[in-house]
PDB file of C-alpha atoms and ligand atoms in Angstrom:
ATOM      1  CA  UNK A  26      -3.914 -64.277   0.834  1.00 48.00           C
ATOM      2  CA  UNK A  27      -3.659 -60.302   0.037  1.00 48.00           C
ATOM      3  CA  UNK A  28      -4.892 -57.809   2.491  1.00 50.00           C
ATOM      4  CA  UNK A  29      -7.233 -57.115  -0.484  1.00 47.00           C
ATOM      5  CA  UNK A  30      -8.617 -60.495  -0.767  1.00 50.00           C
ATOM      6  CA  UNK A  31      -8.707 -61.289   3.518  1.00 47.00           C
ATOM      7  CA  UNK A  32     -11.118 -57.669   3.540  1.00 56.00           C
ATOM      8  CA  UNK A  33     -14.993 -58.561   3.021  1.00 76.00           C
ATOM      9  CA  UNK A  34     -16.564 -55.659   1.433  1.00 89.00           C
ATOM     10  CA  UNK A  35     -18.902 -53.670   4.039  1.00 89.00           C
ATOM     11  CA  UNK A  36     -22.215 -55.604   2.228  1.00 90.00           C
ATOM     12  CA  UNK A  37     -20.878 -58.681   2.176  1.00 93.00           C
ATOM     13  CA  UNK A  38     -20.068 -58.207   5.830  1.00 94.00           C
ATOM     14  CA  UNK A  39     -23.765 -57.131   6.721  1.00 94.00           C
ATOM     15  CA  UNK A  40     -24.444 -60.280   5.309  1.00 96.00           C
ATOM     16  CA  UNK A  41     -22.715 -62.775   7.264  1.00 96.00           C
ATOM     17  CA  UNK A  42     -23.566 -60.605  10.570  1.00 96.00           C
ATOM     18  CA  UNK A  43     -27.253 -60.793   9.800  1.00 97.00           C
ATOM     19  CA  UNK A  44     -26.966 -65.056   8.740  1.00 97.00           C
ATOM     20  CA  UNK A  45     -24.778 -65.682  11.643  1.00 97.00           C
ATOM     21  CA  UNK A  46     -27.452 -64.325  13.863  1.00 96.00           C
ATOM     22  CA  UNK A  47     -30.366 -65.196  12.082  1.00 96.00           C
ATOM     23  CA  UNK A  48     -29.161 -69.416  12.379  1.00 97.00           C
ATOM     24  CA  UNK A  49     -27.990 -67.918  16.356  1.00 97.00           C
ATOM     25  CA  UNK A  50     -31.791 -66.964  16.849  1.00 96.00           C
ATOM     26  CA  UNK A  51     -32.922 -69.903  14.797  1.00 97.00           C
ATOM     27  CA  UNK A  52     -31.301 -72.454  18.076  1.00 97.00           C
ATOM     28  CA  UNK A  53     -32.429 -70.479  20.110  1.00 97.00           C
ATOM     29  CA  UNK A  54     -36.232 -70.580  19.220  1.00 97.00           C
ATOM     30  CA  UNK A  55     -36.000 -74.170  18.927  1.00 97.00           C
ATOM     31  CA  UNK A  56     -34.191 -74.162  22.265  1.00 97.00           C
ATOM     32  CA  UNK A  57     -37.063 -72.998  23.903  1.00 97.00           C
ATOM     33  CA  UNK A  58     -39.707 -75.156  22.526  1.00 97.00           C
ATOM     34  CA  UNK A  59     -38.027 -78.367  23.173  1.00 96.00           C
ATOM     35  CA  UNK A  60     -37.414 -77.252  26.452  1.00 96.00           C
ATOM     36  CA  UNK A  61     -41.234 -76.641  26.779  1.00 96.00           C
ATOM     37  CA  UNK A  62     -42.034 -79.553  24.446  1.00 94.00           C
ATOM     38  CA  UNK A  63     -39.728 -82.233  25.800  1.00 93.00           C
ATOM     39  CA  UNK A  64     -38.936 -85.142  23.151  1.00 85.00           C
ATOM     40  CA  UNK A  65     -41.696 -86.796  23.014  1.00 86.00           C
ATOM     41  CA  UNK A  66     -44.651 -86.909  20.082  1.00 89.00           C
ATOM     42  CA  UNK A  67     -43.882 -86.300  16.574  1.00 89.00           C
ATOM     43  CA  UNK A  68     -43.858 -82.409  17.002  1.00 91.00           C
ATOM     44  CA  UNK A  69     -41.116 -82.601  19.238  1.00 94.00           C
ATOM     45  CA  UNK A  70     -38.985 -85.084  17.111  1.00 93.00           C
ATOM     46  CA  UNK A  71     -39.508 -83.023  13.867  1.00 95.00           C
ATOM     47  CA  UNK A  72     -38.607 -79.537  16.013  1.00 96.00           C
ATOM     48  CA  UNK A  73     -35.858 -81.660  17.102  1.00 96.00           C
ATOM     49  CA  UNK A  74     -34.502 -82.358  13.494  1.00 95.00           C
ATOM     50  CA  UNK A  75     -34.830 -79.171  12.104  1.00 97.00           C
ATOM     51  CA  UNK A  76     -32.868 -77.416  15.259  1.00 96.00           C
ATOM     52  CA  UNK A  77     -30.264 -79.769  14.115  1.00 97.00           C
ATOM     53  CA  UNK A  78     -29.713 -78.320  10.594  1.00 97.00           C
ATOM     54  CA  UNK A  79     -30.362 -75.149  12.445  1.00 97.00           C
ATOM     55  CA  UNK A  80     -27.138 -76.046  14.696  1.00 97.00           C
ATOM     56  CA  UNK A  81     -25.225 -76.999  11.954  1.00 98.00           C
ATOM     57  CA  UNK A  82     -26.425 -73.476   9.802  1.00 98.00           C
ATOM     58  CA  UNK A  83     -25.108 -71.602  12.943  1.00 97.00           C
ATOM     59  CA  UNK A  84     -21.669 -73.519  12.471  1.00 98.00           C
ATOM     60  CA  UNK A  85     -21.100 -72.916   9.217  1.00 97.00           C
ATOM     61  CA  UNK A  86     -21.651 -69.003   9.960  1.00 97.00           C
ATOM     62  CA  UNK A  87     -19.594 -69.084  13.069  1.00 97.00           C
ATOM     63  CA  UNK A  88     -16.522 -70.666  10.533  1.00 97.00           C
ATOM     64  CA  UNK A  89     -17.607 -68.003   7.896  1.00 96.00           C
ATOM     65  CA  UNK A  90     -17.503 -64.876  10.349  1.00 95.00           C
ATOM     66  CA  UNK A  91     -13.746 -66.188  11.912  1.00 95.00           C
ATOM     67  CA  UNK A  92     -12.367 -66.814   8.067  1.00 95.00           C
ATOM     68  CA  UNK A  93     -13.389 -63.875   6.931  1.00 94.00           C
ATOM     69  CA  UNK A  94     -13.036 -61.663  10.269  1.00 93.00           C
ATOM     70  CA  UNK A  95     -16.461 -60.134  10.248  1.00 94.00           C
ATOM     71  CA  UNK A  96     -17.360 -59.389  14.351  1.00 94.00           C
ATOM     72  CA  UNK A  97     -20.689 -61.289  15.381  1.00 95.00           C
ATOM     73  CA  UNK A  98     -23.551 -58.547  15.936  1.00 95.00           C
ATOM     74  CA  UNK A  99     -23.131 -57.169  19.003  1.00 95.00           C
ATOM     75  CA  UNK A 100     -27.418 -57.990  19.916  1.00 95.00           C
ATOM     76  CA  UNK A 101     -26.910 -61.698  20.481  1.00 94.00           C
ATOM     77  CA  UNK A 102     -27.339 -62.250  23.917  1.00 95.00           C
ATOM     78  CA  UNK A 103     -30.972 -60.054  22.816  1.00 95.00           C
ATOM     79  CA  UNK A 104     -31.708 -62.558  20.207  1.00 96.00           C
ATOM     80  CA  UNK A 105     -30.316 -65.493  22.564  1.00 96.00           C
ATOM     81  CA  UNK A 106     -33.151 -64.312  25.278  1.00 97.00           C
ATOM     82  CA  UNK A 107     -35.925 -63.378  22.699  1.00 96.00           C
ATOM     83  CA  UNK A 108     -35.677 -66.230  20.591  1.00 97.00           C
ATOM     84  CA  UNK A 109     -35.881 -68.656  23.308  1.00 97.00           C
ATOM     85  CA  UNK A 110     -38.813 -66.532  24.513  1.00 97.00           C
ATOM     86  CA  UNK A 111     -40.517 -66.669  21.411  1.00 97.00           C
ATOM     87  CA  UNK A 112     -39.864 -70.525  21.200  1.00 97.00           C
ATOM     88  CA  UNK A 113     -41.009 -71.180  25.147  1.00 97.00           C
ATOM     89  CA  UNK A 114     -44.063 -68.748  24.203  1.00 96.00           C
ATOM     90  CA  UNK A 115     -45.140 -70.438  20.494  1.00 97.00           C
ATOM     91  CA  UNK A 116     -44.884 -74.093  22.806  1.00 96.00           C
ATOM     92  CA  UNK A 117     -46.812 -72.897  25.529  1.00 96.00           C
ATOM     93  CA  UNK A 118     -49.541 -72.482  22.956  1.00 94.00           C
ATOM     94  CA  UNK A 119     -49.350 -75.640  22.088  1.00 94.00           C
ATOM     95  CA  UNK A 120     -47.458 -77.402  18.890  1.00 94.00           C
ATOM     96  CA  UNK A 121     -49.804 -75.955  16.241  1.00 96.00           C
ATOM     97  CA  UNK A 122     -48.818 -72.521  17.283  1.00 97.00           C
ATOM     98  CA  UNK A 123     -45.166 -73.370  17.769  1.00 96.00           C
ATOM     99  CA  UNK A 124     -45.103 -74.644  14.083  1.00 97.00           C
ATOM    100  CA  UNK A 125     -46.522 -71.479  12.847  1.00 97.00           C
ATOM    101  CA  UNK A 126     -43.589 -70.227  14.633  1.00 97.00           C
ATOM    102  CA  UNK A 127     -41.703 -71.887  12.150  1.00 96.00           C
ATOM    103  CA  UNK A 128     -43.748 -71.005   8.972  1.00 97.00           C
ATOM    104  CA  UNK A 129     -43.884 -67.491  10.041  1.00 97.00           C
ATOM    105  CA  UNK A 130     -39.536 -67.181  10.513  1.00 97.00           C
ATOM    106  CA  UNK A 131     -39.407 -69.470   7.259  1.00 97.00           C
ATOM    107  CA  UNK A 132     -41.036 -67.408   5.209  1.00 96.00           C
ATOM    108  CA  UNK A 133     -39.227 -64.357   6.036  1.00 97.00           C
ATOM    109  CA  UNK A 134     -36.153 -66.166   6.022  1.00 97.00           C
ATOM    110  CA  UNK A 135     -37.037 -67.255   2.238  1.00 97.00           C
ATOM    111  CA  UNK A 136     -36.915 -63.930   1.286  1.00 97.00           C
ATOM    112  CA  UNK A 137     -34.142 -62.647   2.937  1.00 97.00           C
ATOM    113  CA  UNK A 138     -31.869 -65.640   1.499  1.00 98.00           C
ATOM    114  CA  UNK A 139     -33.124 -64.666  -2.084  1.00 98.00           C
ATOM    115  CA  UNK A 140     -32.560 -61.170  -1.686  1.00 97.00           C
ATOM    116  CA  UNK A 141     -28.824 -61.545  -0.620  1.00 97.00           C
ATOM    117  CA  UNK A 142     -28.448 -64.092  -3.310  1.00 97.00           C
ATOM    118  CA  UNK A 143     -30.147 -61.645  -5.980  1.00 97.00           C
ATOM    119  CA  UNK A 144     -27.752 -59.085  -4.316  1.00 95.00           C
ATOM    120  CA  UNK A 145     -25.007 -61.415  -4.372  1.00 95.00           C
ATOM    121  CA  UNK A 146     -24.728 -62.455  -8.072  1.00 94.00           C
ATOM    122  CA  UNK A 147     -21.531 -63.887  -9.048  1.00 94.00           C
ATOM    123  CA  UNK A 148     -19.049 -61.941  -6.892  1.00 93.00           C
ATOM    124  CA  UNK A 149     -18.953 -64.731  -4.006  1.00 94.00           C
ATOM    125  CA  UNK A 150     -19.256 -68.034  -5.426  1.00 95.00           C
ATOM    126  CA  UNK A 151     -18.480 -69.737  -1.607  1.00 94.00           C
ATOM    127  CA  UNK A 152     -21.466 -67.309   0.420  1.00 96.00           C
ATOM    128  CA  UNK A 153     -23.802 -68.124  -2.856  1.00 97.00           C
ATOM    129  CA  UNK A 154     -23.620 -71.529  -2.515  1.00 97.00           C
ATOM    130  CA  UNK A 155     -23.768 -71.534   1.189  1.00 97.00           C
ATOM    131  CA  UNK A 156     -26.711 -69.300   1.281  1.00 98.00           C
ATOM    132  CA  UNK A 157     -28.413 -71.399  -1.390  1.00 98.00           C
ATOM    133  CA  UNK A 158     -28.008 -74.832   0.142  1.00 98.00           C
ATOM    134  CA  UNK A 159     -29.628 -73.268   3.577  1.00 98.00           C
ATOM    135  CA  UNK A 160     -32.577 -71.908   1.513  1.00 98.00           C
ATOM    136  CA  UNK A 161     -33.428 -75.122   0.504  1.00 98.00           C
ATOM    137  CA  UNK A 162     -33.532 -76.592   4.008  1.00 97.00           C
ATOM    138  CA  UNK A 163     -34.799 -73.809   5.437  1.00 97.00           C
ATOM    139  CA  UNK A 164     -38.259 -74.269   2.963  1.00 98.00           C
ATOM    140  CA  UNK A 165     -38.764 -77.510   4.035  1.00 97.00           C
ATOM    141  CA  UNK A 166     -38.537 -76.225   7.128  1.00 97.00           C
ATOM    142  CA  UNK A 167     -41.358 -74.195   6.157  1.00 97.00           C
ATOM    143  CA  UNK A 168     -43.108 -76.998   4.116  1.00 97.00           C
ATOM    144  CA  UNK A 169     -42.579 -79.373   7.595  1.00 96.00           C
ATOM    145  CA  UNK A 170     -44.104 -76.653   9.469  1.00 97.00           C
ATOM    146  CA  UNK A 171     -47.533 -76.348   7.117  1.00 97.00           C
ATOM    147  CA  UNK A 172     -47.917 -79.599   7.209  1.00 96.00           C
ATOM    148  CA  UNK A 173     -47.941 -80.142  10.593  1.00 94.00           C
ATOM    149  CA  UNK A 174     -50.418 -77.901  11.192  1.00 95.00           C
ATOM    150  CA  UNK A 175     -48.827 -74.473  11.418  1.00 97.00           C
ATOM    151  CA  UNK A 176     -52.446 -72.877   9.911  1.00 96.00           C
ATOM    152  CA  UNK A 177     -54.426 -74.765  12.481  1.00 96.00           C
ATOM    153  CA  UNK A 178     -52.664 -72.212  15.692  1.00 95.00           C
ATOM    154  CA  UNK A 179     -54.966 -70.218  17.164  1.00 92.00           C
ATOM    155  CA  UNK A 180     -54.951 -66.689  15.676  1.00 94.00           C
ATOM    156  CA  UNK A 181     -52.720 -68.066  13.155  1.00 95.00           C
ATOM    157  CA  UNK A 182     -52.952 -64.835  11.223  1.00 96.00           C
ATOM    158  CA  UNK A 183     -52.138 -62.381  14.063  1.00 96.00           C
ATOM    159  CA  UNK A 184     -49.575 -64.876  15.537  1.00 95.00           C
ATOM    160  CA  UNK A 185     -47.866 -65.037  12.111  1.00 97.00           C
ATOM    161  CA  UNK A 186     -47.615 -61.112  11.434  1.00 97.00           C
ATOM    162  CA  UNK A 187     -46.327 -60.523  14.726  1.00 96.00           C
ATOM    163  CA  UNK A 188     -43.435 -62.738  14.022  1.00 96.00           C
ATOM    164  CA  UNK A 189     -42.810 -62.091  10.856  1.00 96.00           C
ATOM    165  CA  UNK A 190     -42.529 -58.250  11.425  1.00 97.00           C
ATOM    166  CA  UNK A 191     -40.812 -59.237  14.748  1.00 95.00           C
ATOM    167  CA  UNK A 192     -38.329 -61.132  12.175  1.00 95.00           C
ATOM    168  CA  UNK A 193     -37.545 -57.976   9.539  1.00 95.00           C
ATOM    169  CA  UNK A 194     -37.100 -56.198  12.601  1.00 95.00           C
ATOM    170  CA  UNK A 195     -34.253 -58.430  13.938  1.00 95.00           C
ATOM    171  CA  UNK A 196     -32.567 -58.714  10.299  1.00 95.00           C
ATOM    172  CA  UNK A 197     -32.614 -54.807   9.922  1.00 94.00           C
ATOM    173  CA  UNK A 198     -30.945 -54.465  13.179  1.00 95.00           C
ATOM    174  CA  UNK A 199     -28.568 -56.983  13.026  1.00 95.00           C
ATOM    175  CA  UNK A 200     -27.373 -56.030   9.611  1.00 92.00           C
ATOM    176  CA  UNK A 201     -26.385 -52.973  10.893  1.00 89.00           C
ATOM    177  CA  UNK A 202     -25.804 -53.233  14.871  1.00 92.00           C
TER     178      UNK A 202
HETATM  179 FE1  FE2 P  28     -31.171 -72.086   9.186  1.00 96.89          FE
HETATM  180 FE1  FE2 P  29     -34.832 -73.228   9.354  1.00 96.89          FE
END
Protein backbone atom coordinates (compact mmCIF):
# COMPACT_ATOMS: atom_id res chain seq x y z
CA UNK A 1 0.00 0.00 0.00
CA UNK A 2 1.26 3.76 -0.90
CA UNK A 3 1.57 6.33 1.75
CA UNK A 4 -1.15 7.91 -0.47
CA UNK A 5 -3.54 5.14 -0.30
CA UNK A 6 -2.72 4.11 3.85
CA UNK A 7 -3.78 8.28 4.48
CA UNK A 8 -7.74 8.65 5.06
CA UNK A 9 -8.69 11.99 3.92
CA UNK A 10 -9.50 14.41 7.04
CA UNK A 11 -13.61 13.71 6.25
CA UNK A 12 -13.36 10.38 5.88
CA UNK A 13 -11.50 10.33 9.16
CA UNK A 14 -14.30 12.41 11.02
CA UNK A 15 -16.27 9.72 9.90
CA UNK A 16 -14.95 6.69 11.35
CA UNK A 17 -14.17 8.78 14.72
CA UNK A 18 -17.79 9.78 15.00
CA UNK A 19 -19.14 5.71 13.98
CA UNK A 20 -16.57 4.25 16.18
CA UNK A 21 -17.99 6.19 19.02
CA UNK A 22 -21.39 6.38 18.13
CA UNK A 23 -21.53 1.98 18.16
CA UNK A 24 -18.93 2.77 21.63
CA UNK A 25 -21.97 4.80 23.14
CA UNK A 26 -24.46 2.49 21.53
CA UNK A 27 -22.90 -0.65 24.28
CA UNK A 28 -22.77 1.42 26.51
CA UNK A 29 -26.51 2.54 26.70
CA UNK A 30 -27.49 -0.92 26.42
CA UNK A 31 -24.95 -1.69 29.13
CA UNK A 32 -26.76 0.17 31.48
CA UNK A 33 -30.22 -0.98 30.92
CA UNK A 34 -29.51 -4.59 31.13
CA UNK A 35 -27.73 -3.94 34.10
CA UNK A 36 -30.93 -2.22 35.45
CA UNK A 37 -33.19 -4.58 33.48
CA UNK A 38 -31.56 -7.93 34.19
CA UNK A 39 -32.46 -10.74 31.48
CA UNK A 40 -35.53 -11.47 32.14
CA UNK A 41 -39.04 -10.47 30.14
CA UNK A 42 -39.09 -9.88 26.55
CA UNK A 43 -37.74 -6.22 26.88
CA UNK A 44 -34.70 -7.39 28.28
CA UNK A 45 -34.10 -10.25 25.69
CA UNK A 46 -34.80 -7.90 22.68
CA UNK A 47 -32.32 -5.02 24.43
CA UNK A 48 -30.19 -7.95 24.76
CA UNK A 49 -30.13 -8.77 20.93
CA UNK A 50 -29.81 -5.54 19.63
CA UNK A 51 -26.63 -4.69 22.09
CA UNK A 52 -25.30 -7.64 20.31
CA UNK A 53 -25.28 -6.18 16.75
CA UNK A 54 -24.39 -3.10 18.65
CA UNK A 55 -21.13 -5.10 19.94
CA UNK A 56 -20.42 -6.39 16.79
CA UNK A 57 -20.99 -2.53 15.00
CA UNK A 58 -18.36 -1.37 17.62
CA UNK A 59 -15.95 -4.20 16.25
CA UNK A 60 -16.12 -3.57 12.95
CA UNK A 61 -15.20 0.26 13.75
CA UNK A 62 -12.52 -0.66 16.17
CA UNK A 63 -10.89 -2.92 12.91
CA UNK A 64 -11.76 0.13 10.63
CA UNK A 65 -10.03 2.89 12.91
CA UNK A 66 -6.59 0.39 13.39
CA UNK A 67 -6.56 -0.35 9.33
CA UNK A 68 -6.88 2.83 8.47
CA UNK A 69 -4.98 4.59 11.54
CA UNK A 70 -7.63 7.09 12.44
CA UNK A 71 -7.12 7.78 16.62
CA UNK A 72 -10.47 6.92 18.56
CA UNK A 73 -12.08 10.35 19.84
CA UNK A 74 -10.44 11.32 22.65
CA UNK A 75 -14.36 11.78 24.72
CA UNK A 76 -14.90 8.06 25.19
CA UNK A 77 -14.55 7.42 28.62
CA UNK A 78 -17.47 10.69 28.53
CA UNK A 79 -19.62 8.72 26.26
CA UNK A 80 -18.63 5.34 28.20
CA UNK A 81 -20.12 7.14 31.57
CA UNK A 82 -23.05 9.05 29.84
CA UNK A 83 -24.28 6.41 27.79
CA UNK A 84 -24.49 3.98 30.50
CA UNK A 85 -26.18 6.80 32.43
CA UNK A 86 -28.61 7.41 29.93
CA UNK A 87 -29.27 3.56 29.61
CA UNK A 88 -29.46 3.01 33.73
CA UNK A 89 -31.74 6.32 33.63
CA UNK A 90 -34.24 5.30 30.39
CA UNK A 91 -34.53 1.59 32.60
CA UNK A 92 -35.19 3.12 35.73
CA UNK A 93 -38.23 4.52 34.00
CA UNK A 94 -39.28 1.52 33.17
CA UNK A 95 -38.96 -0.50 29.61
CA UNK A 96 -41.35 1.77 27.68
CA UNK A 97 -39.11 4.66 28.35
CA UNK A 98 -35.91 2.71 27.83
CA UNK A 99 -37.24 1.74 24.29
CA UNK A 100 -37.88 5.27 23.44
CA UNK A 101 -34.33 5.44 24.32
CA UNK A 102 -33.80 3.46 21.44
CA UNK A 103 -36.24 5.15 18.94
CA UNK A 104 -34.98 8.45 19.94
CA UNK A 105 -30.79 7.39 19.19
CA UNK A 106 -32.26 5.41 16.07
CA UNK A 107 -33.65 8.00 14.51
CA UNK A 108 -30.83 10.29 14.76
CA UNK A 109 -28.59 7.64 13.92
CA UNK A 110 -30.75 7.14 10.55
CA UNK A 111 -29.86 10.33 9.55
CA UNK A 112 -26.49 10.59 10.34
CA UNK A 113 -25.73 7.16 8.39
CA UNK A 114 -27.53 8.72 5.27
CA UNK A 115 -25.82 11.84 5.44
CA UNK A 116 -22.25 10.27 5.44
CA UNK A 117 -23.42 7.93 2.79
CA UNK A 118 -24.92 10.96 0.65
CA UNK A 119 -21.50 12.54 1.55
CA UNK A 120 -19.73 9.50 0.78
CA UNK A 121 -20.79 8.69 -2.84
CA UNK A 122 -18.59 6.42 -4.64
CA UNK A 123 -15.14 7.36 -3.28
CA UNK A 124 -15.15 4.48 -0.49
CA UNK A 125 -16.83 1.54 -1.71
CA UNK A 126 -15.64 -0.59 1.77
CA UNK A 127 -17.06 2.48 4.50
CA UNK A 128 -20.32 2.65 2.02
CA UNK A 129 -21.12 -0.66 2.35
CA UNK A 130 -20.27 -0.88 5.95
CA UNK A 131 -22.23 2.13 6.81
CA UNK A 132 -25.15 0.84 4.75
CA UNK A 133 -25.44 -2.65 6.17
CA UNK A 134 -25.51 -0.92 9.89
CA UNK A 135 -28.33 1.42 8.70
CA UNK A 136 -30.38 -1.31 8.02
CA UNK A 137 -29.99 -2.92 11.44
CA UNK A 138 -29.90 0.01 13.12
CA UNK A 139 -33.86 0.80 11.71
CA UNK A 140 -35.04 -2.20 12.93
CA UNK A 141 -33.61 -1.27 15.82
CA UNK A 142 -35.80 1.59 15.63
CA UNK A 143 -38.82 -0.40 14.20
CA UNK A 144 -38.15 -3.06 17.44
CA UNK A 145 -38.19 -0.15 19.61
CA UNK A 146 -41.85 1.35 18.30
CA UNK A 147 -43.19 -1.63 18.55
CA UNK A 148 -42.47 -2.37 21.81
CA UNK A 149 -43.87 0.47 23.04
CA UNK A 150 -41.29 3.22 22.75
CA UNK A 151 -44.50 5.95 22.28
CA UNK A 152 -46.20 4.57 25.33
CA UNK A 153 -42.94 6.24 27.88
CA UNK A 154 -44.02 8.73 29.90
CA UNK A 155 -43.31 12.18 28.40
CA UNK A 156 -42.38 10.37 25.39
CA UNK A 157 -42.10 13.65 23.54
CA UNK A 158 -39.84 15.53 26.00
CA UNK A 159 -37.88 12.28 26.75
CA UNK A 160 -37.29 11.85 22.99
CA UNK A 161 -36.02 15.55 22.20
CA UNK A 162 -33.78 15.48 25.00
CA UNK A 163 -32.02 12.55 23.56
CA UNK A 164 -32.10 13.20 20.34
CA UNK A 165 -30.49 16.72 20.74
CA UNK A 166 -28.35 15.03 23.48
CA UNK A 167 -27.36 12.65 20.35
CA UNK A 168 -26.37 15.60 17.55
CA UNK A 169 -24.59 16.94 20.34
CA UNK A 170 -22.33 13.86 20.87
CA UNK A 171 -21.86 13.33 16.92
CA UNK A 172 -20.78 17.08 16.50
CA UNK A 173 -18.28 16.67 19.16
CA UNK A 174 -16.94 13.57 18.40
CA UNK A 175 -16.47 14.35 14.77
CA UNK A 176 -14.27 16.86 15.68
CA UNK A 177 -12.76 16.16 19.35
FE1 LIG B 1 -25.05 0.28 15.69
FE1 LIG C 1 -28.70 0.30 16.88
Amino acid sequence: MTLRQAQVDRDTERMLRVDQAGEFGATRIYAGQLAVMGTQGAAARAIAHMAAQEEAHRVRFDALLAERRVRPTLLQPLWSAAGFALGAATALLGPEAAMACTAAVEEEIDKHYTAQLDALGTKDPELSQTIGEFRTEERTHHATAIAAGAERAPAYPLLSGAIRLGCRLAIRLSERV
